[in-house]
Amino acid sequence: MSYQKSETYKTETTNGLAELYRGAISLLGEDATREGLQKTPERVAKAMQYMTQGYHMDARAILGSARFREPYSEMVIVKDIELYSMCEHHLLPFFGKAHIAYIPNGWITGLSKLARVVDCYARRLQVQERMTHQILDVIQETLNPLGVAVVIEAKHLCMMMRGVSKQNSITTTSAFSGQFEAQETRAEFLKLITADLH
Ligand SMILES: [Zn+2]
């Protein structure tokens, strides 16, 4: 996804946020008027709007716009979908990869749409566990497949930069529905994605 052009930002939102960030910079002990920081509040205001643009995206519409009739009923897997989100407890990024699979039941979707669905939920204030289920639920509800599997592995800057400082820990979450609740199908999916898990 290309960077959003400045004219698509809401001026009122940008100005309001910039004002608040200017105050935050001062409270943190900096001189918000010094040269290097003069335009920072406005930049942060725009960056934050970009990183939370998922609130203005509709995952159902994304999947619904690309539903195709197809008798294919083998597992469809999209691995290693890049993911950038923001922890709602600290407003710090977490980032990693999503792996999604579904077993069609007469309907398939464009593979790129699954990546857009991930963006739709990632670009919000999130917790990884909830996002995992939101992605599963919208695929289940929109495509009505025989099953859905979602695995997300991510590093959380709030764990790496502060507090416990667990530099290398990766949080893995997963959610399964339908046929993926069966041990054998789930195992096949996990085997197919595990080659790239690290
Ligand atoms: Zn956090």
mmCIF file with all atom_site columns, C-alpha atoms and ligand atoms in Angstrom:
data_model
loop_
_atom_site.group_PDB
_atom_site.id
_atom_site.type_symbol
_atom_site.label_atom_id
_atom_site.label_alt_id
_atom_site.label_comp_id
_atom_site.label_asym_id
_atom_site.label_entity_id
_atom_site.label_seq_id
_atom_site.pdbx_PDB_ins_code
_atom_site.Cartn_x
_atom_site.Cartn_y
_atom_site.Cartn_z
_atom_site.occupancy
_atom_site.B_iso_or_equiv
_atom_site.pdbx_formal_charge
_atom_site.auth_seq_id
_atom_site.auth_comp_id
_atom_site.auth_asym_id
_atom_site.auth_atom_id
_atom_site.pdbx_PDB_model_num
ATOM   1   C  CA . MET A 1 1   ? 0.000   0.000   0.000  1.00 0.00 ? 1   MET A CA 1
ATOM   2   C  CA . SER A 1 2   ? 1.468   3.341   -0.975 1.00 0.00 ? 2   SER A CA 1
ATOM   3   C  CA . TYR A 1 3   ? 1.817   6.188   1.458  1.00 0.00 ? 3   TYR A CA 1
ATOM   4   C  CA . GLN A 1 4   ? -1.345  8.212   1.827  1.00 0.00 ? 4   GLN A CA 1
ATOM   5   C  CA . LYS A 1 5   ? -1.096  11.673  0.262  1.00 0.00 ? 5   LYS A CA 1
ATOM   6   C  CA . SER A 1 6   ? -1.288  14.620  2.638  1.00 0.00 ? 6   SER A CA 1
ATOM   7   C  CA . GLU A 1 7   ? -4.517  16.030  1.176  1.00 0.00 ? 7   GLU A CA 1
ATOM   8   C  CA . THR A 1 8   ? -6.371  12.889  2.277  1.00 0.00 ? 8   THR A CA 1
ATOM   9   C  CA . TYR A 1 9   ? -5.692  13.684  5.937  1.00 0.00 ? 9   TYR A CA 1
ATOM   10  C  CA . LYS A 1 10  ? -8.444  15.545  7.751  1.00 0.00 ? 10  LYS A CA 1
ATOM   11  C  CA . THR A 1 11  ? -7.120  19.028  8.493  1.00 0.00 ? 11  THR A CA 1
ATOM   12  C  CA . GLU A 1 12  ? -9.173  19.338  11.660 1.00 0.00 ? 12  GLU A CA 1
ATOM   13  C  CA . THR A 1 13  ? -7.893  15.987  12.997 1.00 0.00 ? 13  THR A CA 1
ATOM   14  C  CA . THR A 1 14  ? -4.295  16.771  12.028 1.00 0.00 ? 14  THR A CA 1
ATOM   15  C  CA . ASN A 1 15  ? -4.358  20.185  13.713 1.00 0.00 ? 15  ASN A CA 1
ATOM   16  C  CA . GLY A 1 16  ? -6.018  18.861  16.867 1.00 0.00 ? 16  GLY A CA 1
ATOM   17  C  CA . LEU A 1 17  ? -3.573  15.982  17.201 1.00 0.00 ? 17  LEU A CA 1
ATOM   18  C  CA . ALA A 1 18  ? -0.564  18.188  16.425 1.00 0.00 ? 18  ALA A CA 1
ATOM   19  C  CA . GLU A 1 19  ? -1.561  20.519  19.240 1.00 0.00 ? 19  GLU A CA 1
ATOM   20  C  CA . LEU A 1 20  ? -1.745  17.617  21.687 1.00 0.00 ? 20  LEU A CA 1
ATOM   21  C  CA . TYR A 1 21  ? 1.610   16.176  20.557 1.00 0.00 ? 21  TYR A CA 1
ATOM   22  C  CA . ARG A 1 22  ? 3.216   19.616  20.942 1.00 0.00 ? 22  ARG A CA 1
ATOM   23  C  CA . GLY A 1 23  ? 2.015   19.590  24.542 1.00 0.00 ? 23  GLY A CA 1
ATOM   24  C  CA . ALA A 1 24  ? 3.270   16.034  25.051 1.00 0.00 ? 24  ALA A CA 1
ATOM   25  C  CA . ILE A 1 25  ? 6.731   16.938  23.743 1.00 0.00 ? 25  ILE A CA 1
ATOM   26  C  CA . SER A 1 26  ? 6.921   19.821  26.235 1.00 0.00 ? 26  SER A CA 1
ATOM   27  C  CA . LEU A 1 27  ? 5.737   17.651  29.110 1.00 0.00 ? 27  LEU A CA 1
ATOM   28  C  CA . LEU A 1 28  ? 8.478   15.137  28.284 1.00 0.00 ? 28  LEU A CA 1
ATOM   29  C  CA . GLY A 1 29  ? 11.027  17.894  28.892 1.00 0.00 ? 29  GLY A CA 1
ATOM   30  C  CA . GLU A 1 30  ? 11.807  18.988  25.352 1.00 0.00 ? 30  GLU A CA 1
ATOM   31  C  CA . ASP A 1 31  ? 11.660  22.390  23.728 1.00 0.00 ? 31  ASP A CA 1
ATOM   32  C  CA . ALA A 1 32  ? 8.876   21.898  21.196 1.00 0.00 ? 32  ALA A CA 1
ATOM   33  C  CA . THR A 1 33  ? 9.865   25.106  19.409 1.00 0.00 ? 33  THR A CA 1
ATOM   34  C  CA . ARG A 1 34  ? 13.441  24.128  18.556 1.00 0.00 ? 34  ARG A CA 1
ATOM   35  C  CA . GLU A 1 35  ? 14.156  23.698  14.872 1.00 0.00 ? 35  GLU A CA 1
ATOM   36  C  CA . GLY A 1 36  ? 14.264  19.910  14.666 1.00 0.00 ? 36  GLY A CA 1
ATOM   37  C  CA . LEU A 1 37  ? 10.942  19.546  16.449 1.00 0.00 ? 37  LEU A CA 1
ATOM   38  C  CA . GLN A 1 38  ? 8.947   22.333  14.837 1.00 0.00 ? 38  GLN A CA 1
ATOM   39  C  CA . LYS A 1 39  ? 7.176   20.136  12.313 1.00 0.00 ? 39  LYS A CA 1
ATOM   40  C  CA . THR A 1 40  ? 7.234   16.966  14.417 1.00 0.00 ? 40  THR A CA 1
ATOM   41  C  CA . PRO A 1 41  ? 3.744   17.326  15.955 1.00 0.00 ? 41  PRO A CA 1
ATOM   42  C  CA . GLU A 1 42  ? 2.179   17.591  12.490 1.00 0.00 ? 42  GLU A CA 1
ATOM   43  C  CA . ARG A 1 43  ? 4.226   14.652  11.166 1.00 0.00 ? 43  ARG A CA 1
ATOM   44  C  CA . VAL A 1 44  ? 3.214   12.483  14.134 1.00 0.00 ? 44  VAL A CA 1
ATOM   45  C  CA . ALA A 1 45  ? -0.411  13.531  13.703 1.00 0.00 ? 45  ALA A CA 1
ATOM   46  C  CA . LYS A 1 46  ? -0.332  12.313  10.091 1.00 0.00 ? 46  LYS A CA 1
ATOM   47  C  CA . ALA A 1 47  ? 1.627   9.163   10.885 1.00 0.00 ? 47  ALA A CA 1
ATOM   48  C  CA . MET A 1 48  ? -0.881  8.220   13.574 1.00 0.00 ? 48  MET A CA 1
ATOM   49  C  CA . GLN A 1 49  ? -3.794  8.747   11.202 1.00 0.00 ? 49  GLN A CA 1
ATOM   50  C  CA . TYR A 1 50  ? -2.054  6.542   8.651  1.00 0.00 ? 50  TYR A CA 1
ATOM   51  C  CA . MET A 1 51  ? -1.363  3.820   11.213 1.00 0.00 ? 51  MET A CA 1
ATOM   52  C  CA . THR A 1 52  ? -4.981  3.804   12.383 1.00 0.00 ? 52  THR A CA 1
ATOM   53  C  CA . GLN A 1 53  ? -6.632  4.022   8.962  1.00 0.00 ? 53  GLN A CA 1
ATOM   54  C  CA . GLY A 1 54  ? -8.170  0.579   9.542  1.00 0.00 ? 54  GLY A CA 1
ATOM   55  C  CA . TYR A 1 55  ? -11.025 2.336   11.353 1.00 0.00 ? 55  TYR A CA 1
ATOM   56  C  CA . HIS A 1 56  ? -12.108 3.651   7.942  1.00 0.00 ? 56  HIS A CA 1
ATOM   57  C  CA . MET A 1 57  ? -11.781 0.295   6.168  1.00 0.00 ? 57  MET A CA 1
ATOM   58  C  CA . ASP A 1 58  ? -14.540 -2.305  5.935  1.00 0.00 ? 58  ASP A CA 1
ATOM   59  C  CA . ALA A 1 59  ? -13.213 -5.866  5.934  1.00 0.00 ? 59  ALA A CA 1
ATOM   60  C  CA . ARG A 1 60  ? -16.590 -7.294  4.872  1.00 0.00 ? 60  ARG A CA 1
ATOM   61  C  CA . ALA A 1 61  ? -16.698 -4.969  1.877  1.00 0.00 ? 61  ALA A CA 1
ATOM   62  C  CA . ILE A 1 62  ? -13.104 -5.880  0.940  1.00 0.00 ? 62  ILE A CA 1
ATOM   63  C  CA . LEU A 1 63  ? -13.893 -9.611  0.879  1.00 0.00 ? 63  LEU A CA 1
ATOM   64  C  CA . GLY A 1 64  ? -17.397 -9.146  -0.525 1.00 0.00 ? 64  GLY A CA 1
ATOM   65  C  CA . SER A 1 65  ? -16.047 -7.188  -3.494 1.00 0.00 ? 65  SER A CA 1
ATOM   66  C  CA . ALA A 1 66  ? -13.957 -10.152 -4.616 1.00 0.00 ? 66  ALA A CA 1
ATOM   67  C  CA . ARG A 1 67  ? -16.003 -13.282 -4.051 1.00 0.00 ? 67  ARG A CA 1
ATOM   68  C  CA . PHE A 1 68  ? -15.846 -15.809 -6.879 1.00 0.00 ? 68  PHE A CA 1
ATOM   69  C  CA . ARG A 1 69  ? -17.809 -19.029 -7.388 1.00 0.00 ? 69  ARG A CA 1
ATOM   70  C  CA . GLU A 1 70  ? -15.341 -21.881 -7.533 1.00 0.00 ? 70  GLU A CA 1
ATOM   71  C  CA . PRO A 1 71  ? -15.719 -25.618 -6.872 1.00 0.00 ? 71  PRO A CA 1
ATOM   72  C  CA . TYR A 1 72  ? -12.135 -25.842 -5.498 1.00 0.00 ? 72  TYR A CA 1
ATOM   73  C  CA . SER A 1 73  ? -12.274 -27.301 -2.011 1.00 0.00 ? 73  SER A CA 1
ATOM   74  C  CA . GLU A 1 74  ? -8.657  -27.880 -1.010 1.00 0.00 ? 74  GLU A CA 1
ATOM   75  C  CA . MET A 1 75  ? -6.911  -25.804 1.618  1.00 0.00 ? 75  MET A CA 1
ATOM   76  C  CA . VAL A 1 76  ? -5.905  -22.324 0.424  1.00 0.00 ? 76  VAL A CA 1
ATOM   77  C  CA . ILE A 1 77  ? -2.949  -20.901 2.371  1.00 0.00 ? 77  ILE A CA 1
ATOM   78  C  CA . VAL A 1 78  ? -1.464  -17.423 2.284  1.00 0.00 ? 78  VAL A CA 1
ATOM   79  C  CA . LYS A 1 79  ? 1.728   -17.331 4.325  1.00 0.00 ? 79  LYS A CA 1
ATOM   80  C  CA . ASP A 1 80  ? 3.930   -14.521 5.587  1.00 0.00 ? 80  ASP A CA 1
ATOM   81  C  CA . ILE A 1 81  ? 1.529   -11.597 5.262  1.00 0.00 ? 81  ILE A CA 1
ATOM   82  C  CA . GLU A 1 82  ? 3.431   -8.614  6.648  1.00 0.00 ? 82  GLU A CA 1
ATOM   83  C  CA . LEU A 1 83  ? 1.680   -7.013  9.554  1.00 0.00 ? 83  LEU A CA 1
ATOM   84  C  CA . TYR A 1 84  ? 2.208   -3.720  11.389 1.00 0.00 ? 84  TYR A CA 1
ATOM   85  C  CA . SER A 1 85  ? -0.061  -2.827  14.253 1.00 0.00 ? 85  SER A CA 1
ATOM   86  C  CA . MET A 1 86  ? -0.118  -0.809  17.449 1.00 0.00 ? 86  MET A CA 1
ATOM   87  C  CA . CYS A 1 87  ? -0.568  -2.120  20.956 1.00 0.00 ? 87  CYS A CA 1
ATOM   88  C  CA . GLU A 1 88  ? -3.561  -0.452  22.559 1.00 0.00 ? 88  GLU A CA 1
ATOM   89  C  CA . HIS A 1 89  ? -1.994  -0.531  26.019 1.00 0.00 ? 89  HIS A CA 1
ATOM   90  C  CA . HIS A 1 90  ? 1.156   1.457   25.211 1.00 0.00 ? 90  HIS A CA 1
ATOM   91  C  CA . LEU A 1 91  ? 0.580   2.908   21.719 1.00 0.00 ? 91  LEU A CA 1
ATOM   92  C  CA . LEU A 1 92  ? 3.767   1.189   20.627 1.00 0.00 ? 92  LEU A CA 1
ATOM   93  C  CA . PRO A 1 93  ? 4.095   -0.913  17.472 1.00 0.00 ? 93  PRO A CA 1
ATOM   94  C  CA . PHE A 1 94  ? 3.941   -4.642  17.227 1.00 0.00 ? 94  PHE A CA 1
ATOM   95  C  CA . PHE A 1 95  ? 4.839   -6.263  13.940 1.00 0.00 ? 95  PHE A CA 1
ATOM   96  C  CA . GLY A 1 96  ? 5.305   -9.640  12.344 1.00 0.00 ? 96  GLY A CA 1
ATOM   97  C  CA . LYS A 1 97  ? 3.527   -12.032 10.044 1.00 0.00 ? 97  LYS A CA 1
ATOM   98  C  CA . ALA A 1 98  ? 0.091   -13.498 9.590  1.00 0.00 ? 98  ALA A CA 1
ATOM   99  C  CA . HIS A 1 99  ? -0.594  -16.900 8.062  1.00 0.00 ? 99  HIS A CA 1
ATOM   100 C  CA . ILE A 1 100 ? -4.127  -17.540 6.874  1.00 0.00 ? 100 ILE A CA 1
ATOM   101 C  CA . ALA A 1 101 ? -5.806  -20.635 5.481  1.00 0.00 ? 101 ALA A CA 1
ATOM   102 C  CA . TYR A 1 102 ? -9.341  -21.515 4.512  1.00 0.00 ? 102 TYR A CA 1
ATOM   103 C  CA . ILE A 1 103 ? -11.135 -24.415 2.873  1.00 0.00 ? 103 ILE A CA 1
ATOM   104 C  CA . PRO A 1 104 ? -13.568 -23.043 0.264  1.00 0.00 ? 104 PRO A CA 1
ATOM   105 C  CA . ASN A 1 105 ? -17.190 -24.093 0.233  1.00 0.00 ? 105 ASN A CA 1
ATOM   106 C  CA . GLY A 1 106 ? -18.146 -22.827 -3.229 1.00 0.00 ? 106 GLY A CA 1
ATOM   107 C  CA . TRP A 1 107 ? -16.603 -19.375 -2.845 1.00 0.00 ? 107 TRP A CA 1
ATOM   108 C  CA . ILE A 1 108 ? -13.025 -18.143 -3.017 1.00 0.00 ? 108 ILE A CA 1
ATOM   109 C  CA . THR A 1 109 ? -11.578 -14.641 -2.718 1.00 0.00 ? 109 THR A CA 1
ATOM   110 C  CA . GLY A 1 110 ? -8.648  -12.830 -4.305 1.00 0.00 ? 110 GLY A CA 1
ATOM   111 C  CA . LEU A 1 111 ? -5.465  -13.686 -2.422 1.00 0.00 ? 111 LEU A CA 1
ATOM   112 C  CA . SER A 1 112 ? -4.500  -10.020 -2.102 1.00 0.00 ? 112 SER A CA 1
ATOM   113 C  CA . LYS A 1 113 ? -7.821  -9.392  -0.336 1.00 0.00 ? 113 LYS A CA 1
ATOM   114 C  CA . LEU A 1 114 ? -6.684  -11.485 2.621  1.00 0.00 ? 114 LEU A CA 1
ATOM   115 C  CA . ALA A 1 115 ? -3.661  -9.205  2.993  1.00 0.00 ? 115 ALA A CA 1
ATOM   116 C  CA . ARG A 1 116 ? -5.965  -6.179  2.893  1.00 0.00 ? 116 ARG A CA 1
ATOM   117 C  CA . VAL A 1 117 ? -8.155  -7.707  5.592  1.00 0.00 ? 117 VAL A CA 1
ATOM   118 C  CA . VAL A 1 118 ? -5.056  -8.063  7.773  1.00 0.00 ? 118 VAL A CA 1
ATOM   119 C  CA . ASP A 1 119 ? -4.264  -4.366  7.177  1.00 0.00 ? 119 ASP A CA 1
ATOM   120 C  CA . CYS A 1 120 ? -7.822  -3.414  7.979  1.00 0.00 ? 120 CYS A CA 1
ATOM   121 C  CA . TYR A 1 121 ? -7.572  -4.864  11.495 1.00 0.00 ? 121 TYR A CA 1
ATOM   122 C  CA . ALA A 1 122 ? -3.837  -4.258  12.054 1.00 0.00 ? 122 ALA A CA 1
ATOM   123 C  CA . ARG A 1 123 ? -4.010  -0.527  11.403 1.00 0.00 ? 123 ARG A CA 1
ATOM   124 C  CA . ARG A 1 124 ? -5.900  0.190   14.603 1.00 0.00 ? 124 ARG A CA 1
ATOM   125 C  CA . LEU A 1 125 ? -5.154  0.188   18.309 1.00 0.00 ? 125 LEU A CA 1
ATOM   126 C  CA . GLN A 1 126 ? -5.083  -3.526  18.899 1.00 0.00 ? 126 GLN A CA 1
ATOM   127 C  CA . VAL A 1 127 ? -4.293  -6.555  20.976 1.00 0.00 ? 127 VAL A CA 1
ATOM   128 C  CA . GLN A 1 128 ? -2.892  -9.450  18.991 1.00 0.00 ? 128 GLN A CA 1
ATOM   129 C  CA . GLU A 1 129 ? -5.374  -11.992 20.364 1.00 0.00 ? 129 GLU A CA 1
ATOM   130 C  CA . ARG A 1 130 ? -8.435  -9.951  19.351 1.00 0.00 ? 130 ARG A CA 1
ATOM   131 C  CA . MET A 1 131 ? -7.044  -9.200  15.888 1.00 0.00 ? 131 MET A CA 1
ATOM   132 C  CA . THR A 1 132 ? -6.472  -12.922 15.285 1.00 0.00 ? 132 THR A CA 1
ATOM   133 C  CA . HIS A 1 133 ? -10.147 -13.651 15.983 1.00 0.00 ? 133 HIS A CA 1
ATOM   134 C  CA . GLN A 1 134 ? -11.430 -10.644 14.029 1.00 0.00 ? 134 GLN A CA 1
ATOM   135 C  CA . ILE A 1 135 ? -9.604  -11.858 10.901 1.00 0.00 ? 135 ILE A CA 1
ATOM   136 C  CA . LEU A 1 136 ? -10.950 -15.373 11.364 1.00 0.00 ? 136 LEU A CA 1
ATOM   137 C  CA . ASP A 1 137 ? -14.517 -14.197 11.987 1.00 0.00 ? 137 ASP A CA 1
ATOM   138 C  CA . VAL A 1 138 ? -14.772 -11.946 8.940  1.00 0.00 ? 138 VAL A CA 1
ATOM   139 C  CA . ILE A 1 139 ? -13.470 -14.664 6.599  1.00 0.00 ? 139 ILE A CA 1
ATOM   140 C  CA . GLN A 1 140 ? -15.847 -17.198 8.131  1.00 0.00 ? 140 GLN A CA 1
ATOM   141 C  CA . GLU A 1 141 ? -18.836 -14.855 7.868  1.00 0.00 ? 141 GLU A CA 1
ATOM   142 C  CA . THR A 1 142 ? -18.131 -13.486 4.396  1.00 0.00 ? 142 THR A CA 1
ATOM   143 C  CA . LEU A 1 143 ? -16.971 -16.589 2.485  1.00 0.00 ? 143 LEU A CA 1
ATOM   144 C  CA . ASN A 1 144 ? -18.713 -19.233 4.614  1.00 0.00 ? 144 ASN A CA 1
ATOM   145 C  CA . PRO A 1 145 ? -15.844 -21.700 4.073  1.00 0.00 ? 145 PRO A CA 1
ATOM   146 C  CA . LEU A 1 146 ? -15.563 -25.192 5.575  1.00 0.00 ? 146 LEU A CA 1
ATOM   147 C  CA . GLY A 1 147 ? -12.954 -23.818 7.954  1.00 0.00 ? 147 GLY A CA 1
ATOM   148 C  CA . VAL A 1 148 ? -10.548 -20.961 8.635  1.00 0.00 ? 148 VAL A CA 1
ATOM   149 C  CA . ALA A 1 149 ? -7.142  -20.898 10.344 1.00 0.00 ? 149 ALA A CA 1
ATOM   150 C  CA . VAL A 1 150 ? -5.235  -17.789 11.389 1.00 0.00 ? 150 VAL A CA 1
ATOM   151 C  CA . VAL A 1 151 ? -1.783  -17.742 12.997 1.00 0.00 ? 151 VAL A CA 1
ATOM   152 C  CA . ILE A 1 152 ? -0.049  -14.485 13.875 1.00 0.00 ? 152 ILE A CA 1
ATOM   153 C  CA . GLU A 1 153 ? 3.520   -14.195 15.140 1.00 0.00 ? 153 GLU A CA 1
ATOM   154 C  CA . ALA A 1 154 ? 4.670   -10.764 16.244 1.00 0.00 ? 154 ALA A CA 1
ATOM   155 C  CA . LYS A 1 155 ? 7.279   -8.841  18.186 1.00 0.00 ? 155 LYS A CA 1
ATOM   156 C  CA . HIS A 1 156 ? 5.978   -6.180  20.551 1.00 0.00 ? 156 HIS A CA 1
ATOM   157 C  CA . LEU A 1 157 ? 8.063   -3.049  21.064 1.00 0.00 ? 157 LEU A CA 1
ATOM   158 C  CA . CYS A 1 158 ? 6.341   -2.497  24.412 1.00 0.00 ? 158 CYS A CA 1
ATOM   159 C  CA . MET A 1 159 ? 8.018   -5.713  25.573 1.00 0.00 ? 159 MET A CA 1
ATOM   160 C  CA . MET A 1 160 ? 11.331  -5.039  23.835 1.00 0.00 ? 160 MET A CA 1
ATOM   161 C  CA . MET A 1 161 ? 11.918  -1.366  24.696 1.00 0.00 ? 161 MET A CA 1
ATOM   162 C  CA . ARG A 1 162 ? 10.481  -1.072  28.182 1.00 0.00 ? 162 ARG A CA 1
ATOM   163 C  CA . GLY A 1 163 ? 9.706   -3.029  31.320 1.00 0.00 ? 163 GLY A CA 1
ATOM   164 C  CA . VAL A 1 164 ? 10.770  -6.608  30.987 1.00 0.00 ? 164 VAL A CA 1
ATOM   165 C  CA . SER A 1 165 ? 12.977  -5.938  27.908 1.00 0.00 ? 165 SER A CA 1
ATOM   166 C  CA . LYS A 1 166 ? 12.451  -9.311  26.298 1.00 0.00 ? 166 LYS A CA 1
ATOM   167 C  CA . GLN A 1 167 ? 14.339  -8.513  23.118 1.00 0.00 ? 167 GLN A CA 1
ATOM   168 C  CA . ASN A 1 168 ? 13.770  -11.703 21.208 1.00 0.00 ? 168 ASN A CA 1
ATOM   169 C  CA . SER A 1 169 ? 10.427  -12.966 22.353 1.00 0.00 ? 169 SER A CA 1
ATOM   170 C  CA . ILE A 1 170 ? 7.815   -13.591 19.699 1.00 0.00 ? 170 ILE A CA 1
ATOM   171 C  CA . THR A 1 171 ? 4.147   -13.781 20.613 1.00 0.00 ? 171 THR A CA 1
ATOM   172 C  CA . THR A 1 172 ? 2.182   -16.362 18.641 1.00 0.00 ? 172 THR A CA 1
ATOM   173 C  CA . THR A 1 173 ? -1.609  -16.399 18.559 1.00 0.00 ? 173 THR A CA 1
ATOM   174 C  CA . SER A 1 174 ? -3.912  -18.674 16.621 1.00 0.00 ? 174 SER A CA 1
ATOM   175 C  CA . ALA A 1 175 ? -7.578  -19.227 15.928 1.00 0.00 ? 175 ALA A CA 1
ATOM   176 C  CA . PHE A 1 176 ? -9.313  -22.078 14.128 1.00 0.00 ? 176 PHE A CA 1
ATOM   177 C  CA . SER A 1 177 ? -12.837 -22.765 12.935 1.00 0.00 ? 177 SER A CA 1
ATOM   178 C  CA . GLY A 1 178 ? -14.718 -25.564 11.177 1.00 0.00 ? 178 GLY A CA 1
ATOM   179 C  CA . GLN A 1 179 ? -12.555 -28.324 9.738  1.00 0.00 ? 179 GLN A CA 1
ATOM   180 C  CA . PHE A 1 180 ? -9.442  -26.786 11.284 1.00 0.00 ? 180 PHE A CA 1
ATOM   181 C  CA . GLU A 1 181 ? -10.801 -27.769 14.669 1.00 0.00 ? 181 GLU A CA 1
ATOM   182 C  CA . ALA A 1 182 ? -10.007 -31.339 13.645 1.00 0.00 ? 182 ALA A CA 1
ATOM   183 C  CA . GLN A 1 183 ? -6.532  -32.403 14.733 1.00 0.00 ? 183 GLN A CA 1
ATOM   184 C  CA . GLU A 1 184 ? -5.508  -33.761 11.325 1.00 0.00 ? 184 GLU A CA 1
ATOM   185 C  CA . THR A 1 185 ? -6.427  -30.672 9.274  1.00 0.00 ? 185 THR A CA 1
ATOM   186 C  CA . ARG A 1 186 ? -4.918  -28.332 11.813 1.00 0.00 ? 186 ARG A CA 1
ATOM   187 C  CA . ALA A 1 187 ? -1.706  -30.371 11.848 1.00 0.00 ? 187 ALA A CA 1
ATOM   188 C  CA . GLU A 1 188 ? -1.480  -30.244 8.047  1.00 0.00 ? 188 GLU A CA 1
ATOM   189 C  CA . PHE A 1 189 ? -1.861  -26.451 8.081  1.00 0.00 ? 189 PHE A CA 1
ATOM   190 C  CA . LEU A 1 190 ? 0.701   -26.002 10.859 1.00 0.00 ? 190 LEU A CA 1
ATOM   191 C  CA . LYS A 1 191 ? 3.139   -28.263 9.063  1.00 0.00 ? 191 LYS A CA 1
ATOM   192 C  CA . LEU A 1 192 ? 2.779   -26.237 5.864  1.00 0.00 ? 192 LEU A CA 1
ATOM   193 C  CA . ILE A 1 193 ? 3.471   -22.908 7.587  1.00 0.00 ? 193 ILE A CA 1
ATOM   194 C  CA . THR A 1 194 ? 6.003   -24.105 10.156 1.00 0.00 ? 194 THR A CA 1
ATOM   195 C  CA . ALA A 1 195 ? 8.822   -24.306 7.625  1.00 0.00 ? 195 ALA A CA 1
ATOM   196 C  CA . ASP A 1 196 ? 8.963   -20.515 7.756  1.00 0.00 ? 196 ASP A CA 1
ATOM   197 C  CA . LEU A 1 197 ? 8.249   -19.962 11.416 1.00 0.00 ? 197 LEU A CA 1
ATOM   198 C  CA . HIS A 1 198 ? 11.283  -18.695 13.255 1.00 0.00 ? 198 HIS A CA 1
HETATM 199 ZN ZN . ZN  B 2 .   ? 1.850   -3.011  24.956 1.00 0.00 ? 1   ZN  B ZN 1
#
